[in-house]
PDB file of C-alpha atoms in Angstrom:
ATOM      1  CA  MET A  17     -66.155 -69.460 -43.635  1.00  0.00           C
ATOM      2  CA  ALA A  18     -67.058 -72.519 -41.550  1.00  0.00           C
ATOM      3  CA  PHE A  19     -70.775 -71.991 -42.212  1.00  0.00           C
ATOM      4  CA  ALA A  20     -70.080 -72.262 -45.931  1.00  0.00           C
ATOM      5  CA  LYS A  21     -67.757 -75.265 -45.615  1.00  0.00           C
ATOM      6  CA  PRO A  22     -69.338 -78.051 -43.522  1.00  0.00           C
ATOM      7  CA  TYR A  23     -66.087 -80.029 -43.248  1.00  0.00           C
ATOM      8  CA  LEU A  24     -64.433 -77.070 -41.521  1.00  0.00           C
ATOM      9  CA  MET A  25     -67.408 -76.602 -39.209  1.00  0.00           C
ATOM     10  CA  ASP A  26     -67.356 -80.284 -38.278  1.00  0.00           C
ATOM     11  CA  ALA A  27     -63.607 -80.115 -37.609  1.00  0.00           C
ATOM     12  CA  ILE A  28     -64.163 -77.174 -35.254  1.00  0.00           C
ATOM     13  CA  LEU A  29     -67.011 -78.977 -33.481  1.00  0.00           C
ATOM     14  CA  SER A  30     -64.884 -82.099 -33.140  1.00  0.00           C
ATOM     15  CA  MET A  31     -62.071 -80.181 -31.448  1.00  0.00           C
ATOM     16  CA  ALA A  32     -64.624 -78.464 -29.203  1.00  0.00           C
ATOM     17  CA  ALA A  33     -65.992 -81.860 -28.178  1.00  0.00           C
ATOM     18  CA  PHE A  34     -62.488 -83.211 -27.514  1.00  0.00           C
ATOM     19  CA  HIS A  35     -61.775 -80.124 -25.408  1.00  0.00           C
ATOM     20  CA  LEU A  36     -64.897 -80.670 -23.317  1.00  0.00           C
ATOM     21  CA  ARG A  37     -64.000 -84.356 -22.957  1.00  0.00           C
ATOM     22  CA  SER A  38     -60.644 -83.376 -21.504  1.00  0.00           C
ATOM     23  CA  SER A  39     -62.575 -81.881 -18.568  1.00  0.00           C
ATOM     24  CA  VAL A  40     -65.396 -84.454 -18.452  1.00  0.00           C
ATOM     25  CA  PRO A  41     -63.805 -87.646 -19.845  1.00  0.00           C
ATOM     26  CA  ASP A  42     -66.649 -89.967 -18.778  1.00  0.00           C
ATOM     27  CA  ASP A  43     -69.431 -88.067 -20.552  1.00  0.00           C
ATOM     28  CA  LYS A  44     -70.561 -90.528 -23.237  1.00  0.00           C
ATOM     29  CA  SER A  45     -72.398 -87.867 -25.225  1.00  0.00           C
ATOM     30  CA  LEU A  46     -69.123 -85.977 -25.650  1.00  0.00           C
ATOM     31  CA  VAL A  47     -67.362 -89.189 -26.664  1.00  0.00           C
ATOM     32  CA  GLN A  48     -69.960 -89.750 -29.372  1.00  0.00           C
ATOM     33  CA  ALA A  49     -69.885 -86.124 -30.488  1.00  0.00           C
ATOM     34  CA  SER A  50     -66.104 -85.975 -30.770  1.00  0.00           C
ATOM     35  CA  TYR A  51     -65.917 -89.028 -33.000  1.00  0.00           C
ATOM     36  CA  PHE A  52     -69.059 -88.220 -34.988  1.00  0.00           C
ATOM     37  CA  TYR A  53     -67.811 -84.786 -35.979  1.00  0.00           C
ATOM     38  CA  SER A  54     -64.278 -86.066 -36.497  1.00  0.00           C
ATOM     39  CA  THR A  55     -65.462 -88.760 -38.915  1.00  0.00           C
ATOM     40  CA  SER A  56     -67.880 -86.437 -40.684  1.00  0.00           C
ATOM     41  CA  SER A  57     -65.184 -83.808 -41.153  1.00  0.00           C
ATOM     42  CA  LEU A  58     -62.628 -86.299 -42.464  1.00  0.00           C
ATOM     43  CA  VAL A  59     -65.018 -87.849 -44.989  1.00  0.00           C
ATOM     44  CA  ALA A  60     -66.145 -84.484 -46.386  1.00  0.00           C
ATOM     45  CA  TYR A  61     -62.586 -83.122 -46.337  1.00  0.00           C
ATOM     46  CA  CYS A  62     -61.261 -86.065 -48.364  1.00  0.00           C
ATOM     47  CA  ALA A  63     -64.116 -85.746 -50.838  1.00  0.00           C
ATOM     48  CA  SER A  64     -63.366 -82.054 -51.329  1.00  0.00           C
ATOM     49  CA  LEU A  65     -59.665 -82.765 -51.857  1.00  0.00           C
ATOM     50  CA  GLU A  66     -60.502 -85.382 -54.475  1.00  0.00           C
ATOM     51  CA  SER A  67     -62.546 -82.755 -56.313  1.00  0.00           C
ATOM     52  CA  GLY A  68     -59.488 -80.504 -56.386  1.00  0.00           C
ATOM     53  CA  ILE A  69     -58.348 -77.441 -54.476  1.00  0.00           C
ATOM     54  CA  THR A  70     -59.878 -74.229 -55.802  1.00  0.00           C
ATOM     55  CA  PRO A  71     -59.554 -70.550 -54.868  1.00  0.00           C
ATOM     56  CA  ASP A  72     -62.868 -70.911 -53.049  1.00  0.00           C
ATOM     57  CA  SER A  73     -61.869 -73.978 -51.015  1.00  0.00           C
ATOM     58  CA  ALA A  74     -58.127 -73.456 -50.446  1.00  0.00           C
ATOM     59  CA  GLU A  75     -58.356 -71.551 -47.164  1.00  0.00           C
ATOM     60  CA  ALA A  76     -61.018 -73.794 -45.622  1.00  0.00           C
ATOM     61  CA  LEU A  77     -59.187 -76.971 -46.654  1.00  0.00           C
ATOM     62  CA  SER A  78     -55.928 -75.692 -45.180  1.00  0.00           C
ATOM     63  CA  MET A  79     -57.592 -74.815 -41.885  1.00  0.00           C
ATOM     64  CA  THR A  80     -59.360 -78.175 -41.817  1.00  0.00           C
ATOM     65  CA  ALA A  81     -56.087 -80.010 -42.431  1.00  0.00           C
ATOM     66  CA  VAL A  82     -54.610 -78.299 -39.373  1.00  0.00           C
ATOM     67  CA  LEU A  83     -57.605 -79.163 -37.193  1.00  0.00           C
ATOM     68  CA  ILE A  84     -57.575 -82.798 -38.322  1.00  0.00           C
ATOM     69  CA  ALA A  85     -53.897 -83.009 -37.365  1.00  0.00           C
ATOM     70  CA  PHE A  86     -54.721 -81.568 -33.949  1.00  0.00           C
ATOM     71  CA  GLN A  87     -57.563 -84.088 -33.630  1.00  0.00           C
ATOM     72  CA  ALA A  88     -55.054 -86.906 -34.140  1.00  0.00           C
ATOM     73  CA  ILE A  89     -53.114 -85.663 -31.120  1.00  0.00           C
ATOM     74  CA  ALA A  90     -56.176 -84.844 -29.007  1.00  0.00           C
ATOM     75  CA  SER A  91     -57.683 -88.298 -29.515  1.00  0.00           C
ATOM     76  CA  ARG A  92     -54.486 -89.778 -28.068  1.00  0.00           C
ATOM     77  CA  LEU A  93     -55.437 -88.258 -24.706  1.00  0.00           C
ATOM     78  CA  PHE A  94     -58.321 -90.657 -24.367  1.00  0.00           C
ATOM     79  CA  ILE A  95     -56.494 -93.919 -24.882  1.00  0.00           C
ATOM     80  CA  ARG A  96     -57.151 -95.531 -21.547  1.00  0.00           C
ATOM     81  CA  ASP A  97     -54.081 -95.248 -19.345  1.00  0.00           C
ATOM     82  CA  ASP A  98     -54.391 -98.693 -17.756  1.00  0.00           C
ATOM     83  CA  LEU A  99     -50.758 -99.672 -18.109  1.00  0.00           C
ATOM     84  CA  GLY A 100     -49.714 -98.227 -14.763  1.00  0.00           C
ATOM     85  CA  SER A 101     -46.317 -96.726 -14.122  1.00  0.00           C
ATOM     86  CA  ASN A 102     -44.376 -99.936 -14.724  1.00  0.00           C
ATOM     87  CA  PRO A 103     -42.582 -99.763 -18.096  1.00  0.00           C
ATOM     88  CA  ASP A 104     -42.691-103.575 -18.256  1.00  0.00           C
ATOM     89  CA  ASN A 105     -46.362-103.257 -19.198  1.00  0.00           C
ATOM     90  CA  TYR A 106     -45.672-101.205 -22.304  1.00  0.00           C
ATOM     91  CA  PRO A 107     -43.910-103.433 -24.880  1.00  0.00           C
ATOM     92  CA  THR A 108     -47.030-105.428 -25.758  1.00  0.00           C
ATOM     93  CA  HIS A 109     -49.504-102.546 -25.407  1.00  0.00           C
ATOM     94  CA  TYR A 110     -47.824 -99.341 -26.487  1.00  0.00           C
ATOM     95  CA  THR A 111     -47.819 -98.313 -30.144  1.00  0.00           C
ATOM     96  CA  PRO A 112     -46.049 -95.112 -31.251  1.00  0.00           C
ATOM     97  CA  PRO A 113     -48.444 -92.615 -32.890  1.00  0.00           C
ATOM     98  CA  ILE A 114     -47.095 -92.995 -36.426  1.00  0.00           C
ATOM     99  CA  SER A 115     -50.248 -91.388 -37.830  1.00  0.00           C
ATOM    100  CA  TRP A 116     -49.132 -88.015 -36.471  1.00  0.00           C
ATOM    101  CA  PHE A 117     -46.474 -87.837 -39.159  1.00  0.00           C
ATOM    102  CA  TYR A 118     -48.988 -88.471 -41.922  1.00  0.00           C
ATOM    103  CA  TYR A 119     -51.534 -85.977 -40.631  1.00  0.00           C
ATOM    104  CA  PHE A 120     -49.011 -83.176 -40.130  1.00  0.00           C
ATOM    105  CA  GLN A 121     -47.244 -83.835 -43.411  1.00  0.00           C
ATOM    106  CA  GLY A 122     -50.701 -83.805 -44.974  1.00  0.00           C
ATOM    107  CA  VAL A 123     -51.070 -80.248 -43.682  1.00  0.00           C
ATOM    108  CA  GLN A 124     -47.826 -79.337 -45.400  1.00  0.00           C
ATOM    109  CA  THR A 125     -49.025 -80.874 -48.678  1.00  0.00           C
ATOM    110  CA  VAL A 126     -52.381 -79.087 -48.647  1.00  0.00           C
ATOM    111  CA  VAL A 127     -50.860 -75.747 -47.668  1.00  0.00           C
ATOM    112  CA  ALA A 128     -48.241 -76.026 -50.411  1.00  0.00           C
ATOM    113  CA  ALA A 129     -50.903 -76.828 -53.007  1.00  0.00           C
ATOM    114  CA  SER A 130     -53.068 -73.943 -51.767  1.00  0.00           C
ATOM    115  CA  TRP A 131     -50.317 -71.397 -51.224  1.00  0.00           C
ATOM    116  CA  LEU A 132     -51.129 -69.250 -54.251  1.00  0.00           C
ATOM    117  CA  TRP A 133     -54.537 -68.473 -52.738  1.00  0.00           C
ATOM    118  CA  ILE A 134     -53.822 -68.501 -49.005  1.00  0.00           C
ATOM    119  CA  ARG A 135     -50.457 -66.774 -48.675  1.00  0.00           C
ATOM    120  CA  ASP A 136     -52.121 -63.521 -47.583  1.00  0.00           C
ATOM    121  CA  SER A 137     -54.777 -65.153 -45.392  1.00  0.00           C
ATOM    122  CA  ALA A 138     -54.789 -63.814 -41.834  1.00  0.00           C
ATOM    123  CA  ASN A 139     -56.610 -66.952 -40.687  1.00  0.00           C
ATOM    124  CA  VAL A 140     -53.943 -69.269 -42.056  1.00  0.00           C
ATOM    125  CA  LYS A 141     -51.088 -67.146 -40.738  1.00  0.00           C
ATOM    126  CA  ALA A 142     -52.621 -67.291 -37.270  1.00  0.00           C
ATOM    127  CA  VAL A 143     -52.333 -71.087 -37.072  1.00  0.00           C
ATOM    128  CA  ILE A 144     -49.591 -72.035 -39.524  1.00  0.00           C
ATOM    129  CA  ALA A 145     -46.181 -70.678 -38.639  1.00  0.00           C
ATOM    130  CA  ASP A 146     -43.375 -70.408 -41.154  1.00  0.00           C
ATOM    131  CA  PRO A 147     -40.338 -71.226 -38.987  1.00  0.00           C
ATOM    132  CA  VAL A 148     -36.905 -70.034 -39.914  1.00  0.00           C
ATOM    133  CA  PHE A 149     -34.754 -73.096 -39.450  1.00  0.00           C
ATOM    134  CA  GLN A 150     -31.255 -72.616 -38.133  1.00  0.00           C
ATOM    135  CA  LEU A 151     -30.141 -76.215 -38.130  1.00  0.00           C
ATOM    136  CA  ASP A 152     -26.859 -77.430 -36.728  1.00  0.00           C
ATOM    137  CA  LEU A 153     -24.557 -78.336 -39.601  1.00  0.00           C
ATOM    138  CA  TYR A 154     -22.605 -80.691 -37.362  1.00  0.00           C
ATOM    139  CA  PRO A 155     -25.111 -82.549 -35.145  1.00  0.00           C
ATOM    140  CA  GLN A 156     -22.498 -85.206 -34.323  1.00  0.00           C
ATOM    141  CA  ALA A 157     -20.061 -82.671 -32.866  1.00  0.00           C
ATOM    142  CA  SER A 158     -19.392 -83.069 -29.151  1.00  0.00           C
ATOM    143  CA  ASN A 159     -20.847 -79.634 -28.353  1.00  0.00           C
ATOM    144  CA  SER A 160     -24.158 -80.428 -30.071  1.00  0.00           C
ATOM    145  CA  PHE A 161     -26.815 -81.090 -27.415  1.00  0.00           C
ATOM    146  CA  PHE A 162     -28.246 -84.278 -28.933  1.00  0.00           C
ATOM    147  CA  SER A 163     -25.000 -85.601 -30.408  1.00  0.00           C
ATOM    148  CA  TYR A 164     -25.216 -88.695 -28.203  1.00  0.00           C
ATOM    149  CA  LEU A 165     -28.239 -89.818 -30.226  1.00  0.00           C
ATOM    150  CA  LEU A 166     -25.938 -90.279 -33.220  1.00  0.00           C
ATOM    151  CA  GLU A 167     -23.127 -92.203 -31.555  1.00  0.00           C
ATOM    152  CA  ASP A 168     -22.064 -95.456 -33.264  1.00  0.00           C
ATOM    153  CA  LEU A 169     -24.135 -94.534 -36.316  1.00  0.00           C
ATOM    154  CA  GLU A 170     -21.527 -95.906 -38.717  1.00  0.00           C
ATOM    155  CA  GLU A 171     -21.636 -99.266 -36.951  1.00  0.00           C
ATOM    156  CA  GLU A 172     -25.414 -99.446 -37.312  1.00  0.00           C
ATOM    157  CA  LEU A 173     -25.279 -98.566 -41.001  1.00  0.00           C
ATOM    158  CA  SER A 174     -22.509-101.028 -41.817  1.00  0.00           C
ATOM    159  CA  THR A 175     -25.025-103.853 -42.170  1.00  0.00           C
ATOM    160  CA  GLU A 176     -27.264-101.991 -44.635  1.00  0.00           C
ATOM    161  CA  ASP A 177     -27.099-101.739 -48.389  1.00  0.00           C
ATOM    162  CA  PRO A 178     -24.837 -98.728 -49.157  1.00  0.00           C
ATOM    163  CA  LEU A 179     -27.563 -96.799 -50.980  1.00  0.00           C
ATOM    164  CA  LEU A 180     -30.110 -97.383 -48.220  1.00  0.00           C
ATOM    165  CA  ALA A 181     -27.484 -96.634 -45.576  1.00  0.00           C
ATOM    166  CA  LYS A 182     -26.981 -93.166 -47.038  1.00  0.00           C
ATOM    167  CA  VAL A 183     -30.707 -92.417 -46.914  1.00  0.00           C
ATOM    168  CA  THR A 184     -30.933 -93.777 -43.371  1.00  0.00           C
ATOM    169  CA  ALA A 185     -28.013 -91.639 -42.230  1.00  0.00           C
ATOM    170  CA  GLN A 186     -29.604 -88.540 -43.749  1.00  0.00           C
ATOM    171  CA  ALA A 187     -32.897 -89.374 -42.011  1.00  0.00           C
ATOM    172  CA  TYR A 188     -31.249 -89.649 -38.607  1.00  0.00           C
ATOM    173  CA  LEU A 189     -29.075 -86.570 -39.064  1.00  0.00           C
ATOM    174  CA  HIS A 190     -31.953 -84.362 -40.178  1.00  0.00           C
ATOM    175  CA  ALA A 191     -34.230 -85.552 -37.365  1.00  0.00           C
ATOM    176  CA  VAL A 192     -31.567 -84.767 -34.761  1.00  0.00           C
ATOM    177  CA  ARG A 193     -30.895 -81.388 -36.351  1.00  0.00           C
ATOM    178  CA  VAL A 194     -34.587 -80.489 -36.063  1.00  0.00           C
ATOM    179  CA  ILE A 195     -34.963 -81.485 -32.404  1.00  0.00           C
ATOM    180  CA  GLY A 196     -31.694 -79.704 -31.641  1.00  0.00           C
ATOM    181  CA  TRP A 197     -33.073 -76.540 -33.226  1.00  0.00           C
ATOM    182  CA  ALA A 198     -36.420 -76.902 -31.413  1.00  0.00           C
ATOM    183  CA  HIS A 199     -34.619 -77.409 -28.102  1.00  0.00           C
ATOM    184  CA  GLN A 200     -33.002 -73.980 -28.471  1.00  0.00           C
ATOM    185  CA  GLU A 201     -36.074 -72.173 -29.814  1.00  0.00           C
ATOM    186  CA  ILE A 202     -37.917 -69.746 -27.547  1.00  0.00           C
ATOM    187  CA  ASP A 203     -41.209 -70.608 -29.249  1.00  0.00           C
ATOM    188  CA  ALA A 204     -42.177 -74.025 -27.884  1.00  0.00           C
ATOM    189  CA  ALA A 205     -44.537 -74.625 -30.812  1.00  0.00           C
ATOM    190  CA  ALA A 206     -41.481 -74.938 -33.049  1.00  0.00           C
ATOM    191  CA  THR A 207     -41.268 -78.529 -31.834  1.00  0.00           C
ATOM    192  CA  LEU A 208     -44.232 -79.501 -34.020  1.00  0.00           C
ATOM    193  CA  SER A 209     -42.092 -78.781 -37.080  1.00  0.00           C
ATOM    194  CA  PHE A 210     -40.456 -82.132 -36.404  1.00  0.00           C
ATOM    195  CA  LEU A 211     -43.622 -83.910 -37.549  1.00  0.00           C
ATOM    196  CA  THR A 212     -43.760 -82.041 -40.840  1.00  0.00           C
ATOM    197  CA  THR A 213     -40.090 -82.061 -41.803  1.00  0.00           C
ATOM    198  CA  VAL A 214     -38.655 -85.490 -41.012  1.00  0.00           C
ATOM    199  CA  SER A 215     -38.174 -87.747 -44.015  1.00  0.00           C
ATOM    200  CA  SER A 216     -40.316 -90.701 -45.007  1.00  0.00           C
ATOM    201  CA  ARG A 217     -37.297 -92.900 -44.272  1.00  0.00           C
ATOM    202  CA  PHE A 218     -37.295 -91.706 -40.660  1.00  0.00           C
ATOM    203  CA  VAL A 219     -40.979 -92.602 -40.350  1.00  0.00           C
ATOM    204  CA  GLU A 220     -40.143 -96.064 -41.712  1.00  0.00           C
ATOM    205  CA  LEU A 221     -37.417 -96.418 -39.087  1.00  0.00           C
ATOM    206  CA  VAL A 222     -39.866 -95.543 -36.308  1.00  0.00           C
ATOM    207  CA  GLU A 223     -42.386 -98.032 -37.706  1.00  0.00           C
ATOM    208  CA  ALA A 224     -39.649-100.675 -37.747  1.00  0.00           C
ATOM    209  CA  LYS A 225     -38.860 -99.769 -34.111  1.00  0.00           C
ATOM    210  CA  ARG A 226     -35.231 -99.149 -34.839  1.00  0.00           C
ATOM    211  CA  PRO A 227     -33.791 -98.165 -31.425  1.00  0.00           C
ATOM    212  CA  ARG A 228     -32.099 -94.969 -32.606  1.00  0.00           C
ATOM    213  CA  ALA A 229     -35.292 -93.749 -34.254  1.00  0.00           C
ATOM    214  CA  LEU A 230     -37.266 -94.469 -31.085  1.00  0.00           C
ATOM    215  CA  VAL A 231     -34.905 -92.548 -28.796  1.00  0.00           C
ATOM    216  CA  ILE A 232     -35.010 -89.592 -31.203  1.00  0.00           C
ATOM    217  CA  PHE A 233     -38.817 -89.817 -31.186  1.00  0.00           C
ATOM    218  CA  ALA A 234     -38.766 -89.896 -27.372  1.00  0.00           C
ATOM    219  CA  SER A 235     -36.699 -86.708 -27.345  1.00  0.00           C
ATOM    220  CA  PHE A 236     -39.290 -85.068 -29.587  1.00  0.00           C
ATOM    221  CA  PHE A 237     -42.068 -85.976 -27.150  1.00  0.00           C
ATOM    222  CA  ALA A 238     -40.048 -84.606 -24.259  1.00  0.00           C
ATOM    223  CA  LEU A 239     -39.756 -81.301 -26.118  1.00  0.00           C
ATOM    224  CA  LEU A 240     -43.559 -81.092 -26.171  1.00  0.00           C
ATOM    225  CA  LYS A 241     -43.491 -80.730 -22.380  1.00  0.00           C
ATOM    226  CA  ARG A 242     -42.998 -76.977 -22.832  1.00  0.00           C
ATOM    227  CA  MET A 243     -46.194 -76.503 -24.830  1.00  0.00           C
ATOM    228  CA  ASP A 244     -49.111 -75.286 -22.742  1.00  0.00           C
ATOM    229  CA  ALA A 245     -52.028 -76.744 -24.688  1.00  0.00           C
ATOM    230  CA  TRP A 246     -54.906 -78.876 -23.436  1.00  0.00           C
ATOM    231  CA  TRP A 247     -54.561 -81.277 -26.377  1.00  0.00           C
ATOM    232  CA  LEU A 248     -50.983 -82.053 -25.304  1.00  0.00           C
ATOM    233  CA  ARG A 249     -51.770 -82.597 -21.628  1.00  0.00           C
ATOM    234  CA  ASP A 250     -49.540 -85.345 -20.189  1.00  0.00           C
ATOM    235  CA  ILE A 251     -48.564 -86.417 -23.709  1.00  0.00           C
ATOM    236  CA  ALA A 252     -44.848 -86.114 -22.962  1.00  0.00           C
ATOM    237  CA  ARG A 253     -45.025 -88.496 -20.016  1.00  0.00           C
ATOM    238  CA  ARG A 254     -47.273 -91.045 -21.699  1.00  0.00           C
ATOM    239  CA  GLU A 255     -45.375 -91.232 -24.966  1.00  0.00           C
ATOM    240  CA  VAL A 256     -41.871 -91.103 -23.515  1.00  0.00           C
ATOM    241  CA  MET A 257     -42.675 -93.798 -20.976  1.00  0.00           C
ATOM    242  CA  GLY A 258     -44.325 -95.861 -23.675  1.00  0.00           C
ATOM    243  CA  LEU A 259     -41.188 -95.709 -25.788  1.00  0.00           C
ATOM    244  CA  VAL A 260     -38.976 -96.407 -22.773  1.00  0.00           C
ATOM    245  CA  GLY A 261     -40.916 -99.597 -22.112  1.00  0.00           C
ATOM    246  CA  ILE A 262     -40.073-100.969 -25.549  1.00  0.00           C
ATOM    247  CA  PHE A 263     -36.404-101.264 -24.623  1.00  0.00           C
ATOM    248  CA  PRO A 264     -35.385-104.367 -22.648  1.00  0.00           C
ATOM    249  CA  SER A 265     -33.733-104.021 -19.276  1.00  0.00           C
ATOM    250  CA  GLY A 266     -30.026-103.408 -19.629  1.00  0.00           C
ATOM    251  CA  SER A 267     -30.302-101.983 -23.136  1.00  0.00           C
ATOM    252  CA  LYS A 268     -27.439 -99.690 -24.122  1.00  0.00           C
ATOM    253  CA  TRP A 269     -30.090 -97.202 -25.263  1.00  0.00           C
ATOM    254  CA  TRP A 270     -31.354 -96.510 -21.746  1.00  0.00           C
ATOM    255  CA  GLN A 271     -28.744 -93.841 -21.147  1.00  0.00           C
ATOM    256  CA  CYS A 272     -29.793 -92.078 -24.351  1.00  0.00           C
ATOM    257  CA  LEU A 273     -33.317 -91.816 -22.947  1.00  0.00           C
ATOM    258  CA  GLU A 274     -32.240 -90.092 -19.732  1.00  0.00           C
ATOM    259  CA  TRP A 275     -32.897 -86.519 -20.827  1.00  0.00           C
ATOM    260  CA  ALA A 276     -36.295 -87.381 -22.311  1.00  0.00           C
ATOM    261  CA  VAL A 277     -37.359 -89.220 -19.145  1.00  0.00           C
ATOM    262  CA  ARG A 278     -36.124 -86.420 -16.894  1.00  0.00           C
ATOM    263  CA  ILE A 279     -38.130 -83.823 -18.810  1.00  0.00           C
ATOM    264  CA  ALA A 280     -41.231 -85.982 -19.278  1.00  0.00           C
ATOM    265  CA  LEU A 281     -41.453 -86.724 -15.551  1.00  0.00           C
ATOM    266  CA  TRP A 282     -40.734 -83.163 -14.446  1.00  0.00           C
ATOM    267  CA  ASP A 283     -43.389 -82.102 -11.951  1.00  0.00           C
ATOM    268  CA  GLY A 284     -44.178 -78.462 -12.561  1.00  0.00           C
ATOM    269  CA  ASP A 285     -45.496 -76.034 -15.143  1.00  0.00           C
ATOM    270  CA  ILE A 286     -42.122 -74.418 -15.785  1.00  0.00           C
ATOM    271  CA  ILE A 287     -38.944 -76.376 -16.486  1.00  0.00           C
ATOM    272  CA  PRO A 288     -35.899 -74.524 -15.110  1.00  0.00           C
ATOM    273  CA  GLN A 289     -33.256 -73.711 -17.686  1.00  0.00           C
ATOM    274  CA  ASP A 290     -30.615 -75.703 -15.821  1.00  0.00           C
ATOM    275  CA  ILE A 291     -32.814 -78.812 -16.088  1.00  0.00           C
ATOM    276  CA  TRP A 292     -33.833 -78.154 -19.697  1.00  0.00           C
ATOM    277  CA  SER A 293     -30.234 -77.713 -20.799  1.00  0.00           C
ATOM    278  CA  ALA A 294     -28.730 -80.488 -18.670  1.00  0.00           C
ATOM    279  CA  GLY A 295     -28.237 -84.080 -19.688  1.00  0.00           C
ATOM    280  CA  GLY A 296     -27.161 -83.665 -23.281  1.00  0.00           C
ATOM    281  CA  ASN A 297     -23.785 -84.804 -24.585  1.00  0.00           C
ATOM    282  CA  LYS A 298     -21.836 -87.883 -23.609  1.00  0.00           C
ATOM    283  CA  GLU A 299     -20.336 -86.361 -20.456  1.00  0.00           C
ATOM    284  CA  SER A 300     -23.718 -86.300 -18.719  1.00  0.00           C
ATOM    285  CA  LEU A 301     -24.862 -89.818 -19.565  1.00  0.00           C
ATOM    286  CA  ALA A 302     -23.344 -91.450 -16.481  1.00  0.00           C
ATOM    287  CA  GLN A 303     -25.454 -89.103 -14.357  1.00  0.00           C
ATOM    288  CA  GLY A 304     -28.417 -90.114 -16.503  1.00  0.00           C
ATOM    289  CA  VAL A 305     -28.069 -93.771 -15.561  1.00  0.00           C
ATOM    290  CA  PHE A 306     -28.117 -92.712 -11.896  1.00  0.00           C
ATOM    291  CA  PHE A 307     -31.310 -90.732 -12.541  1.00  0.00           C
ATOM    292  CA  LEU A 308     -33.033 -93.701 -14.182  1.00  0.00           C
ATOM    293  CA  GLN A 309     -32.070 -95.862 -11.213  1.00  0.00           C
ATOM    294  CA  HIS A 310     -33.399 -93.202  -8.856  1.00  0.00           C
ATOM    295  CA  VAL A 311     -36.861 -93.121 -10.448  1.00  0.00           C
ATOM    296  CA  GLY A 312     -36.968 -96.927 -10.508  1.00  0.00           C
ATOM    297  CA  LEU A 313     -36.806 -97.488 -14.256  1.00  0.00           C
ATOM    298  CA  ILE A 314     -33.717 -99.688 -14.241  1.00  0.00           C
ATOM    299  CA  ASP A 315     -32.138-101.935 -11.672  1.00  0.00           C
ATOM    300  CA  ASN A 316     -29.328-100.688  -9.463  1.00  0.00           C
TER     301      ASN A 316
END
C-alpha cells in the first residue's frame, strides 16, 4: 500500500528516521531525513485530502493520519532540554503541545470520513483502537480518583457568562472523566483517547493557560508514563515539569499537581500499584505538599 501512496511511504520513513534519531540524536543526516520526510508526507497528505477521500485512498489516508499524529509526539523528543531541573526556568520557555490535540482529532475526523471503506481493514484495526468508555458519571464525588481537580469549580465559573460557563464546566468534567477512566484501564494506550475526545473548549482553556486545564493536562501526561514506546520516552517528566513551572511559587494548584509529579519523576520501568493509585482525592493532598517539598519543587 505504501508503495502506491507516496504520502504513506514518506510518513513511515519519517517515523523510522525519528526512531533512529532517538538512538543517535546528534546525527545531522537523520535530523534532515526526519524533517524532510515529515514535510513531504504532510504536504502530499493534505493535497490528497483536498481532492477527497475515495475507496482507493481511505485506508492509506487513515494510516497516514495516525503516523502524522505520532510524528507530532516524536518530534517533541528533540526539543533541546536546556532548561535544567529548576522549574523556575520553564515559565518563559515551556509551551504546552497544543498541536497534539489537533493532530489526534484530525485522525478521528479522517477515520470517521473513511469508515465505510476501512471498517474491515486489518491494518487500521491494528493501530486504531475502538475503546469502550466507562466514564465516571460523578467525577466530583469524593471517591472519584481525580475529584480534587474539580474542587471550587463553581467559584471559577461564577465570573463567566452563564452560557460559556456551562460549556466550560462540561469541558472540565469530560476531561476529568476521561483521565479517570484511563487511570483505571489495563491498556495503557487508552490514555491517548484523551487527545481525541476532549472538547474544543478544553483545548481553548489549555491555550489560555487556565490553571485547572493545565493541572488536568499534567495528569494526562503523567498517565503516559505507563506506555512503553520510544516516541514517548521521558515525555511524562518533561511535560509535567514544564507545566509545573508555569505555576508561581505558593500557588494553590501545587497540591493538585502532586500525583502527576510523583508519577512523572518515578524512577523505574514499572510503577507499583500502591504508587499509581495513591495521591488522589483530597485526603492525600497534604501528603502531596510534603512530597513536593521533598523533591525540592516548593519551599519548606
